[in-house]
PDB file of C-alpha atoms in Angstrom:
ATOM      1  CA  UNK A  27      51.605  89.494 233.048  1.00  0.00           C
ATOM      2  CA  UNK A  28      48.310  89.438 230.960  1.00  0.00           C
ATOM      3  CA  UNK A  29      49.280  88.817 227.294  1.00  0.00           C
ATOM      4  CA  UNK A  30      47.484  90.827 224.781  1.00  0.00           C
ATOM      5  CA  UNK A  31      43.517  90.581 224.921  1.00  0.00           C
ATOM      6  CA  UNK A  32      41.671  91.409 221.637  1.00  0.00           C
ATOM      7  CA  UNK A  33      37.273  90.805 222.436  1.00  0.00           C
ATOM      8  CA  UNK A  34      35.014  89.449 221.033  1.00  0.00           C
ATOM      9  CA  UNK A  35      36.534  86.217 220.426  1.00  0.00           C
ATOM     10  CA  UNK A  36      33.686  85.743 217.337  1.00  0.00           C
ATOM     11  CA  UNK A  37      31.269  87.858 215.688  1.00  0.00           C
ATOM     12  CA  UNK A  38      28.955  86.902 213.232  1.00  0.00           C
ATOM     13  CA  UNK A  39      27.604  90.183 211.308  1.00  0.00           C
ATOM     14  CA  UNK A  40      25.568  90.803 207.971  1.00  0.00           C
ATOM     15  CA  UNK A  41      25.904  92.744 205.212  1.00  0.00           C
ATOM     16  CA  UNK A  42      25.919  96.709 205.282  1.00  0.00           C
ATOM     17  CA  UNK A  43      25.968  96.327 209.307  1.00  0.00           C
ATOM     18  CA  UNK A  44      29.438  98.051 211.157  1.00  0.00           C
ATOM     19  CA  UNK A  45      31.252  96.493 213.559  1.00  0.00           C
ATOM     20  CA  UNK A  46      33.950  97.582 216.315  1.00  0.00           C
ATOM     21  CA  UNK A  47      37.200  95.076 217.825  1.00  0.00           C
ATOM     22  CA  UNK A  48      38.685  96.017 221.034  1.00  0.00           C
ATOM     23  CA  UNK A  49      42.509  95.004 221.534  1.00  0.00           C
ATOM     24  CA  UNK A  50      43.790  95.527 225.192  1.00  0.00           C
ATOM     25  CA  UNK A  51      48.210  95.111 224.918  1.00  0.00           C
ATOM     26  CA  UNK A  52      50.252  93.800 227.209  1.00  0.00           C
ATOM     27  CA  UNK A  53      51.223  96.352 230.466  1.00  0.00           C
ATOM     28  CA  UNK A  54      53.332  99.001 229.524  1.00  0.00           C
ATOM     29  CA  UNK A  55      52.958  98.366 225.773  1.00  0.00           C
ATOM     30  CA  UNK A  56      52.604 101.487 223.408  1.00  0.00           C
ATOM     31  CA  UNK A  57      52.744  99.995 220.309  1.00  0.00           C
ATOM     32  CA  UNK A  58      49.695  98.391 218.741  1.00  0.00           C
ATOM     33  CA  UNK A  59      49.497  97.127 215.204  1.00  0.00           C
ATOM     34  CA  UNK A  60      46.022  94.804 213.255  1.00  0.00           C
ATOM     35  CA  UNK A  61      46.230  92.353 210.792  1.00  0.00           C
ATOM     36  CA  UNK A  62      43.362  91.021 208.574  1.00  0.00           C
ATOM     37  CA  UNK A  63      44.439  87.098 207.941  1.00  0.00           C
ATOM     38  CA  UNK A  64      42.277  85.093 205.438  1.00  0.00           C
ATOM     39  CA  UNK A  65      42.530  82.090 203.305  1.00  0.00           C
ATOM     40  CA  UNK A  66      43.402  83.604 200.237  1.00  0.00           C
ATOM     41  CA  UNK A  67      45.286  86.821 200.910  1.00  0.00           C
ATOM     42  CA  UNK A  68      47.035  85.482 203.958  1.00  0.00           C
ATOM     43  CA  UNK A  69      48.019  88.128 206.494  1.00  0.00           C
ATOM     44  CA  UNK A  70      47.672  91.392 205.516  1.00  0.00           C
ATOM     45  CA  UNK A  71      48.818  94.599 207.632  1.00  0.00           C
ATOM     46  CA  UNK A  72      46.043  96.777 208.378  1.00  0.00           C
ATOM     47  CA  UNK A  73      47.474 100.211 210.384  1.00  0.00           C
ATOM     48  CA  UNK A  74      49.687 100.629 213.612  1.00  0.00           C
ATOM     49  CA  UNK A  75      48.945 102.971 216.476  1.00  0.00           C
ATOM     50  CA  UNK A  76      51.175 104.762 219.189  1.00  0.00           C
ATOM     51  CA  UNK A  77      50.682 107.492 221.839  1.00  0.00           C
ATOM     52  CA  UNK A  78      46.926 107.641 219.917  1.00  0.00           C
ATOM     53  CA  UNK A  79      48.526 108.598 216.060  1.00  0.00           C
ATOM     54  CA  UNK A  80      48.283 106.089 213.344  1.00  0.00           C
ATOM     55  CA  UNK A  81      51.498 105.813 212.228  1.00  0.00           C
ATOM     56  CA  UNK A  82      50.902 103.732 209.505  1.00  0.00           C
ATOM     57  CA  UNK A  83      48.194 101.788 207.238  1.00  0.00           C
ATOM     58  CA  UNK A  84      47.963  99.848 204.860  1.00  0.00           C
ATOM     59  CA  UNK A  85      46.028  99.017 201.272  1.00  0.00           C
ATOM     60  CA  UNK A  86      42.685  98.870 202.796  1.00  0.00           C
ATOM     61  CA  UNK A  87      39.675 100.780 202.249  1.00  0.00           C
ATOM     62  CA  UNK A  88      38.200 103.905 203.773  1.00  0.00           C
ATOM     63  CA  UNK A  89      35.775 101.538 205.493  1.00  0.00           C
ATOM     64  CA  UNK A  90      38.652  99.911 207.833  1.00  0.00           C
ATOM     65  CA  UNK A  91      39.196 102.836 210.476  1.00  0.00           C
ATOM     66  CA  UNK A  92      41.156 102.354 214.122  1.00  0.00           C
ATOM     67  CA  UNK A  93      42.231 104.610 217.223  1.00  0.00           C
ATOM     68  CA  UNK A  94      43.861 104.299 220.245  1.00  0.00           C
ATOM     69  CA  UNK A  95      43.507 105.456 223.994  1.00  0.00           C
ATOM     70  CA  UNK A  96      45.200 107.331 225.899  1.00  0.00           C
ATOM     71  CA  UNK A  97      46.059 104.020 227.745  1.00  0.00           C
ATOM     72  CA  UNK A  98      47.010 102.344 224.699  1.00  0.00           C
ATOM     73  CA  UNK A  99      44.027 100.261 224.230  1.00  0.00           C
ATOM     74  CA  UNK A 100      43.119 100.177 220.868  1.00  0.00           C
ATOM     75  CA  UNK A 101      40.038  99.726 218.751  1.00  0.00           C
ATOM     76  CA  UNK A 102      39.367  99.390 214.906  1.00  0.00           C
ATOM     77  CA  UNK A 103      36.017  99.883 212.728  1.00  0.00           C
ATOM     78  CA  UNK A 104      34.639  98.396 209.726  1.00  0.00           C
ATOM     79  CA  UNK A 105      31.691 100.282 208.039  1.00  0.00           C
ATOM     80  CA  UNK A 106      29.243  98.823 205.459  1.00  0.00           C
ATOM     81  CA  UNK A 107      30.595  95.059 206.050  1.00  0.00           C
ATOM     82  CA  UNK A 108      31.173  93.225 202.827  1.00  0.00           C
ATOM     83  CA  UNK A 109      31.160  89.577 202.460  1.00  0.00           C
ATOM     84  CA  UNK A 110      34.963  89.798 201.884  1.00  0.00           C
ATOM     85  CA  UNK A 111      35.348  91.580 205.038  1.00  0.00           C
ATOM     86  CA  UNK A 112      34.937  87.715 207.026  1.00  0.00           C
ATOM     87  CA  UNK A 113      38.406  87.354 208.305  1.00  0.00           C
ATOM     88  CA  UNK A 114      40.530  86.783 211.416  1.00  0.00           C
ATOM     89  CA  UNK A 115      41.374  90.119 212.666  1.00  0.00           C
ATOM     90  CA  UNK A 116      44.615  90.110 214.768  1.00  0.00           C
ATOM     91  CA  UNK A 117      46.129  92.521 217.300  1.00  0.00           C
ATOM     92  CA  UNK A 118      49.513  92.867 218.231  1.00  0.00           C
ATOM     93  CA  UNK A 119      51.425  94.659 220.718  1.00  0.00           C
ATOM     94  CA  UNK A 120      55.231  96.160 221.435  1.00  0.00           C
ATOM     95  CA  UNK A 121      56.864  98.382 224.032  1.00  0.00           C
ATOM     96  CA  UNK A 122      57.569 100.713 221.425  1.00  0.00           C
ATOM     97  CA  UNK A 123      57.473 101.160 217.746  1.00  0.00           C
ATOM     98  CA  UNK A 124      60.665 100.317 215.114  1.00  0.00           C
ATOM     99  CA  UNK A 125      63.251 101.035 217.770  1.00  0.00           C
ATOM    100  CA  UNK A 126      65.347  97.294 218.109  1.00  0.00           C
ATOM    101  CA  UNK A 127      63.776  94.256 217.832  1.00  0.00           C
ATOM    102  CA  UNK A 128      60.805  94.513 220.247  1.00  0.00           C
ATOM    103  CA  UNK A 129      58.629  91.271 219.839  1.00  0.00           C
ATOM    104  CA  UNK A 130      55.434  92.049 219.189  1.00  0.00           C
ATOM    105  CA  UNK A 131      52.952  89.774 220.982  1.00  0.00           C
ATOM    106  CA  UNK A 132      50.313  88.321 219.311  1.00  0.00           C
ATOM    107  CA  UNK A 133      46.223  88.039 220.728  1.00  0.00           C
ATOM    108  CA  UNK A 134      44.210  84.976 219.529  1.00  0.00           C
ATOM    109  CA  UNK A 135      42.059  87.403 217.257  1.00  0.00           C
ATOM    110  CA  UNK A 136      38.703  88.503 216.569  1.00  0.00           C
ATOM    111  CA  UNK A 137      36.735  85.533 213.868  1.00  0.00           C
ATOM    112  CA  UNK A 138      34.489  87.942 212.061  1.00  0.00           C
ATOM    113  CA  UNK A 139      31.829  86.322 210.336  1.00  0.00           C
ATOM    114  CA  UNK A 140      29.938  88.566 207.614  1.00  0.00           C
ATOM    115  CA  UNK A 141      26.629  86.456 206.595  1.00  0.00           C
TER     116      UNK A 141
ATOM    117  CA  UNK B  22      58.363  97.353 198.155  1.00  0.00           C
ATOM    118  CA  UNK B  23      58.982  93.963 200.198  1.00  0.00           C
ATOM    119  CA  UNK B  24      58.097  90.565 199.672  1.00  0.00           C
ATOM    120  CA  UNK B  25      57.524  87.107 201.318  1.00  0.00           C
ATOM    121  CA  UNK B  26      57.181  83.949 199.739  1.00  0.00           C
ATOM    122  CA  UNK B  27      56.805  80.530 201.453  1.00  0.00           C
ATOM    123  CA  UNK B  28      56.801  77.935 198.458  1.00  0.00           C
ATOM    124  CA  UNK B  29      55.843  75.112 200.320  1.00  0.00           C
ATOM    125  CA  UNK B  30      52.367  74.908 201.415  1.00  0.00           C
ATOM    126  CA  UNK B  31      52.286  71.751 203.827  1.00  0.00           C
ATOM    127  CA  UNK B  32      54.880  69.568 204.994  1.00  0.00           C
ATOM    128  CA  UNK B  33      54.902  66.545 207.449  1.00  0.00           C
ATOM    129  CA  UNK B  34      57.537  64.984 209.783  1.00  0.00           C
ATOM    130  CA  UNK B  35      57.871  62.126 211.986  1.00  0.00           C
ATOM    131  CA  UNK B  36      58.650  62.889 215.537  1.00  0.00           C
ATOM    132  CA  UNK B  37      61.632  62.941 216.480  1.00  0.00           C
ATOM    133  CA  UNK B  38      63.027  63.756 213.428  1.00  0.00           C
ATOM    134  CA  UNK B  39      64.759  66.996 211.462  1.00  0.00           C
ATOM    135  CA  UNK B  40      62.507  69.384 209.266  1.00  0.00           C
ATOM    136  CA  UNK B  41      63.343  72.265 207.422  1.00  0.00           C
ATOM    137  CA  UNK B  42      61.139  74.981 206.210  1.00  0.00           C
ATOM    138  CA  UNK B  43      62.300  77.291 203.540  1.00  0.00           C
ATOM    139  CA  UNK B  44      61.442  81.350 202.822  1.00  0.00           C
ATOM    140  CA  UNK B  45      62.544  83.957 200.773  1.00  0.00           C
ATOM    141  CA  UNK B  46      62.112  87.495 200.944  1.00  0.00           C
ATOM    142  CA  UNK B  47      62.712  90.074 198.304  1.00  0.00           C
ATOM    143  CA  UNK B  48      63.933  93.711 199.088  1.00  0.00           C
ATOM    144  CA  UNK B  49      66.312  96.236 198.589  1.00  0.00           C
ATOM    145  CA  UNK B  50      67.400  97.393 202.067  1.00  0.00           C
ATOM    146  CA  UNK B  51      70.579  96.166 203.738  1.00  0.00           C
ATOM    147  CA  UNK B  52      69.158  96.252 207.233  1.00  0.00           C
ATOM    148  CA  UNK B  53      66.359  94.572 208.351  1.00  0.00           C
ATOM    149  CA  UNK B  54      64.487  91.928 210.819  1.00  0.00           C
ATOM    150  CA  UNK B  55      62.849  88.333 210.052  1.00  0.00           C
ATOM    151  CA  UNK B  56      60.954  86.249 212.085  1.00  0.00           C
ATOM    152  CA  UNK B  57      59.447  83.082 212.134  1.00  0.00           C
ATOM    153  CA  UNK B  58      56.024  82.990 213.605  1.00  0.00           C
ATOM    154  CA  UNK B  59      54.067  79.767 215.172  1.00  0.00           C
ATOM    155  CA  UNK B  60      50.117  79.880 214.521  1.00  0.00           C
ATOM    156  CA  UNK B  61      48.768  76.394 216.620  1.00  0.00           C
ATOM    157  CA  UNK B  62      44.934  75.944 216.276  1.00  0.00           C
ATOM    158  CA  UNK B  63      44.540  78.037 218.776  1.00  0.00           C
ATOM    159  CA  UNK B  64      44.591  80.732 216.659  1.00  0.00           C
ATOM    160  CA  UNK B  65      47.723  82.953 218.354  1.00  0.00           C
ATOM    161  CA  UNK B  66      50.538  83.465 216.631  1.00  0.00           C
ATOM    162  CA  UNK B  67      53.702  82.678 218.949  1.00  0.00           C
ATOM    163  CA  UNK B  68      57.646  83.886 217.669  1.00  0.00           C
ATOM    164  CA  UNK B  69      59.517  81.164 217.274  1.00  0.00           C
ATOM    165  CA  UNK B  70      62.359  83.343 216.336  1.00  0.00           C
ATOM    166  CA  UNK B  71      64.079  86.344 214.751  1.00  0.00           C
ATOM    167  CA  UNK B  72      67.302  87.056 212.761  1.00  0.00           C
ATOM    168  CA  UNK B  73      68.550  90.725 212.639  1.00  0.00           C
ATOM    169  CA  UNK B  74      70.013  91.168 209.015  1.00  0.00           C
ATOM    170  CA  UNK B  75      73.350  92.432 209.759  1.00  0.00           C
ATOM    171  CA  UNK B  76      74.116  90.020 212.485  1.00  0.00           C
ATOM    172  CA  UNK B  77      75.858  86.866 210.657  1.00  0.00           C
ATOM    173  CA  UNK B  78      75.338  84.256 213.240  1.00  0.00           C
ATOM    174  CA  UNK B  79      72.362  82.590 212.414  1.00  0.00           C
ATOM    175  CA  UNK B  80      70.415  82.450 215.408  1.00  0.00           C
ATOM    176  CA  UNK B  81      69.350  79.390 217.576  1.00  0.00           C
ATOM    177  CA  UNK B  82      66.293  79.119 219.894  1.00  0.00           C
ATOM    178  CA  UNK B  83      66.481  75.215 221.737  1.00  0.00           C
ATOM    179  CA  UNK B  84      65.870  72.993 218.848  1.00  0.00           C
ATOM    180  CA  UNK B  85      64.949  75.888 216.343  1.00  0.00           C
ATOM    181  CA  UNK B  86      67.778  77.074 214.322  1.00  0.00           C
ATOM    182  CA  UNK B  87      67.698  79.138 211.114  1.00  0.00           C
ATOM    183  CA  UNK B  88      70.163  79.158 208.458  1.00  0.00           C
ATOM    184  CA  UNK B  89      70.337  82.980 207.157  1.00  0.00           C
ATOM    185  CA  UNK B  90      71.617  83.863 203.741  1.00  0.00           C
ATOM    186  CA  UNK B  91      71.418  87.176 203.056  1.00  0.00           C
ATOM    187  CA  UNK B  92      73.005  87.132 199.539  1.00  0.00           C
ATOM    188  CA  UNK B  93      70.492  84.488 198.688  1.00  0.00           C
ATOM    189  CA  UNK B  94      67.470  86.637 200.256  1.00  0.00           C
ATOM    190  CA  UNK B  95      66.947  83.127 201.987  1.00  0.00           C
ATOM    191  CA  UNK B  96      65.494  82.471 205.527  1.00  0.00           C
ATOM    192  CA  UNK B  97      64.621  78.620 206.557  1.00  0.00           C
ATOM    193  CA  UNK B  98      64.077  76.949 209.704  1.00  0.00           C
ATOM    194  CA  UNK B  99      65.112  74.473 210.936  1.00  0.00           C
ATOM    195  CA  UNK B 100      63.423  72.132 214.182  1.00  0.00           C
ATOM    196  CA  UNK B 101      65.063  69.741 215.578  1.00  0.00           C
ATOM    197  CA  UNK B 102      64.018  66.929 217.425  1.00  0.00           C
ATOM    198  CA  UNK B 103      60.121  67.198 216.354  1.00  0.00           C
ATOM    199  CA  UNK B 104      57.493  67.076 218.648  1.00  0.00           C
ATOM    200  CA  UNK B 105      53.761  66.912 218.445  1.00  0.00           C
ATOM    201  CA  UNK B 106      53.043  70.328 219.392  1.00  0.00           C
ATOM    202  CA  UNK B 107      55.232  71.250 217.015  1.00  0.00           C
ATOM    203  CA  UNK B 108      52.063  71.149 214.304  1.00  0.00           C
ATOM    204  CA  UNK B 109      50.901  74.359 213.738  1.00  0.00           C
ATOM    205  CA  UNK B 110      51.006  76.903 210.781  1.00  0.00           C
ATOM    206  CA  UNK B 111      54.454  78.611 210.100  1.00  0.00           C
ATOM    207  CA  UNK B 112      55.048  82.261 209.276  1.00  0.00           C
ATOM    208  CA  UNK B 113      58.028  83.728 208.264  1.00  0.00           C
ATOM    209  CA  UNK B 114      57.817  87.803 208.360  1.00  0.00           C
ATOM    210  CA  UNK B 115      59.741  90.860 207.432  1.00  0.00           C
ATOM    211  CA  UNK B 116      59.918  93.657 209.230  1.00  0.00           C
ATOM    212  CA  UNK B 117      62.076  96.840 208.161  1.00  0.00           C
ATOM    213  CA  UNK B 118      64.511  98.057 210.665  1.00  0.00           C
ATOM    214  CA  UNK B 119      64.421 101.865 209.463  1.00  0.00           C
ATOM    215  CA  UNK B 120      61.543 104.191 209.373  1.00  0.00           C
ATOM    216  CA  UNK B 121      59.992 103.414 213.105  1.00  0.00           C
ATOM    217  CA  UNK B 122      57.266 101.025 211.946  1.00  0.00           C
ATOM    218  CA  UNK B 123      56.382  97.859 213.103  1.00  0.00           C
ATOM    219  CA  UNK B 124      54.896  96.776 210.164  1.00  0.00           C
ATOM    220  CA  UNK B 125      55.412  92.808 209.505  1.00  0.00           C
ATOM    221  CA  UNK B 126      55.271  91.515 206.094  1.00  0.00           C
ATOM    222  CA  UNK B 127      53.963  87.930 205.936  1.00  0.00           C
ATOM    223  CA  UNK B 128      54.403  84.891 203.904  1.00  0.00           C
ATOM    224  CA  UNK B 129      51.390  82.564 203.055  1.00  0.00           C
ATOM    225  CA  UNK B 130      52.419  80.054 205.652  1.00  0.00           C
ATOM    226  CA  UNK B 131      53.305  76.751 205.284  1.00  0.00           C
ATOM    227  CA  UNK B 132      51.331  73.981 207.323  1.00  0.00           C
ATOM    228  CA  UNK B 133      53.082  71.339 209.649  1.00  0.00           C
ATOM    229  CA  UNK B 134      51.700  68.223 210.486  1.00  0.00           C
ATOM    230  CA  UNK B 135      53.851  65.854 212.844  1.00  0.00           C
ATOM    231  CA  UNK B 136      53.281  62.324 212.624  1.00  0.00           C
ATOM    232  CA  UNK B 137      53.645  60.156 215.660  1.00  0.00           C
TER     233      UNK B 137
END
């Protein structure tokens, strides 16, 4: 089974410009949640998506958007890139949302470089 | 709301030998999940393995074990038997277990190197 595919691997970006991650989950997964991971704030939780509603987000600006498919491949936004915004975005993915202990599975991320 | 805190931001081992990484967590809910993540250079983070709260058998996975104490809001890990792939970036995470959200709440990390 293909594990969870997040594209492009790097992007290098400037200032102002927007930009747009693709995550594909694993088969069968509904649940699909980002992370912004830097240096100096560490891993932060970005929003969580299933059956195409955002269930959740968290303390980021307006500028940091997502959605999800109808096939549960997911996609998120950033608008008017900041130099701040140069992170490693992660996507993760679980059968379904808060019910047990589904794993979520981890992709290797999106390097976003904002020059 | 919760918390995660790693106080140890690199540690080394020898192969071969026991190392233990420590992590607290701060909330006020009785039932919840943690998790210790693997991050290698290769970027993706891997579970190494997860503790439901009201289960008090700390839980084993090969030569990862964690010792659980809930009183103590502690959560360490311990791996056994070191080996070189072992050296990667370690997470531990929150996650609540009521309110249907998947939502994992990171520590900084702590970095392993493994000596040979």
């Amino acid at each position: 089974k293909a594990g969870v595919t997040q594209t492009p691997r790097y992007l290098i970006k400037t200032r102002g410009q927007q930009v747009t991650l693709s995550c594909s989950p694993i088969s069968g997964h509904r649940s699909v949640s980002w992370y912004q991971q830097t240096p100096g704030q560490g891993l932060q939780f970005l929003f969580e998506y299933f059956s195409e509603t955002q269930r959740n987000k968290g303390n980021f600006p307006g500028r940091f958007s997502g959605r999800q498919f109808s096939n549960s491949r997911s996609e998120m936004n950033v608008s008017t890139l900041e130099l701040g915004d140069s992170a490693l975005y992660l996507c993760a993915s679980s059968l379904s949302p808060g019910q047990g202990v589904y794993i979520q599975y981890f992709g290797a991320g999106t390097r976003l470089s904002v020059l | 709301a919760q918390t995660v805190t790693q106080s140890q931001p690199e540690m080394s081992v020898q192969e071969a030998e026991t190392v233990t990484l420590s992590c607290t967590y701060d909330t006020s809910e009785s039932d919840y999940y943690l998790f210790w993540y693997k991050q290698p250079p290769s970027r993706q983070m891997i579970l190494v393995i997860r503790q439901e709260a009201y289960k008090q058998q700390n839980a084993t996975e090969n030569r990862f074990s964690v010792n659980f104490q809930k009183a103590a809001k502690s959560f360490s890990l311990k791996i056994s038997d070191s080996q070189l792939g072992d050296a990667a970036m370690y997470f531990c995470a929150y996650r609540r277990a009521q309110g249907g959200s998947e939502k994992l709440v990171f520590g900084k990390g702590m970095k392993l190197t493994v000596n040979p």
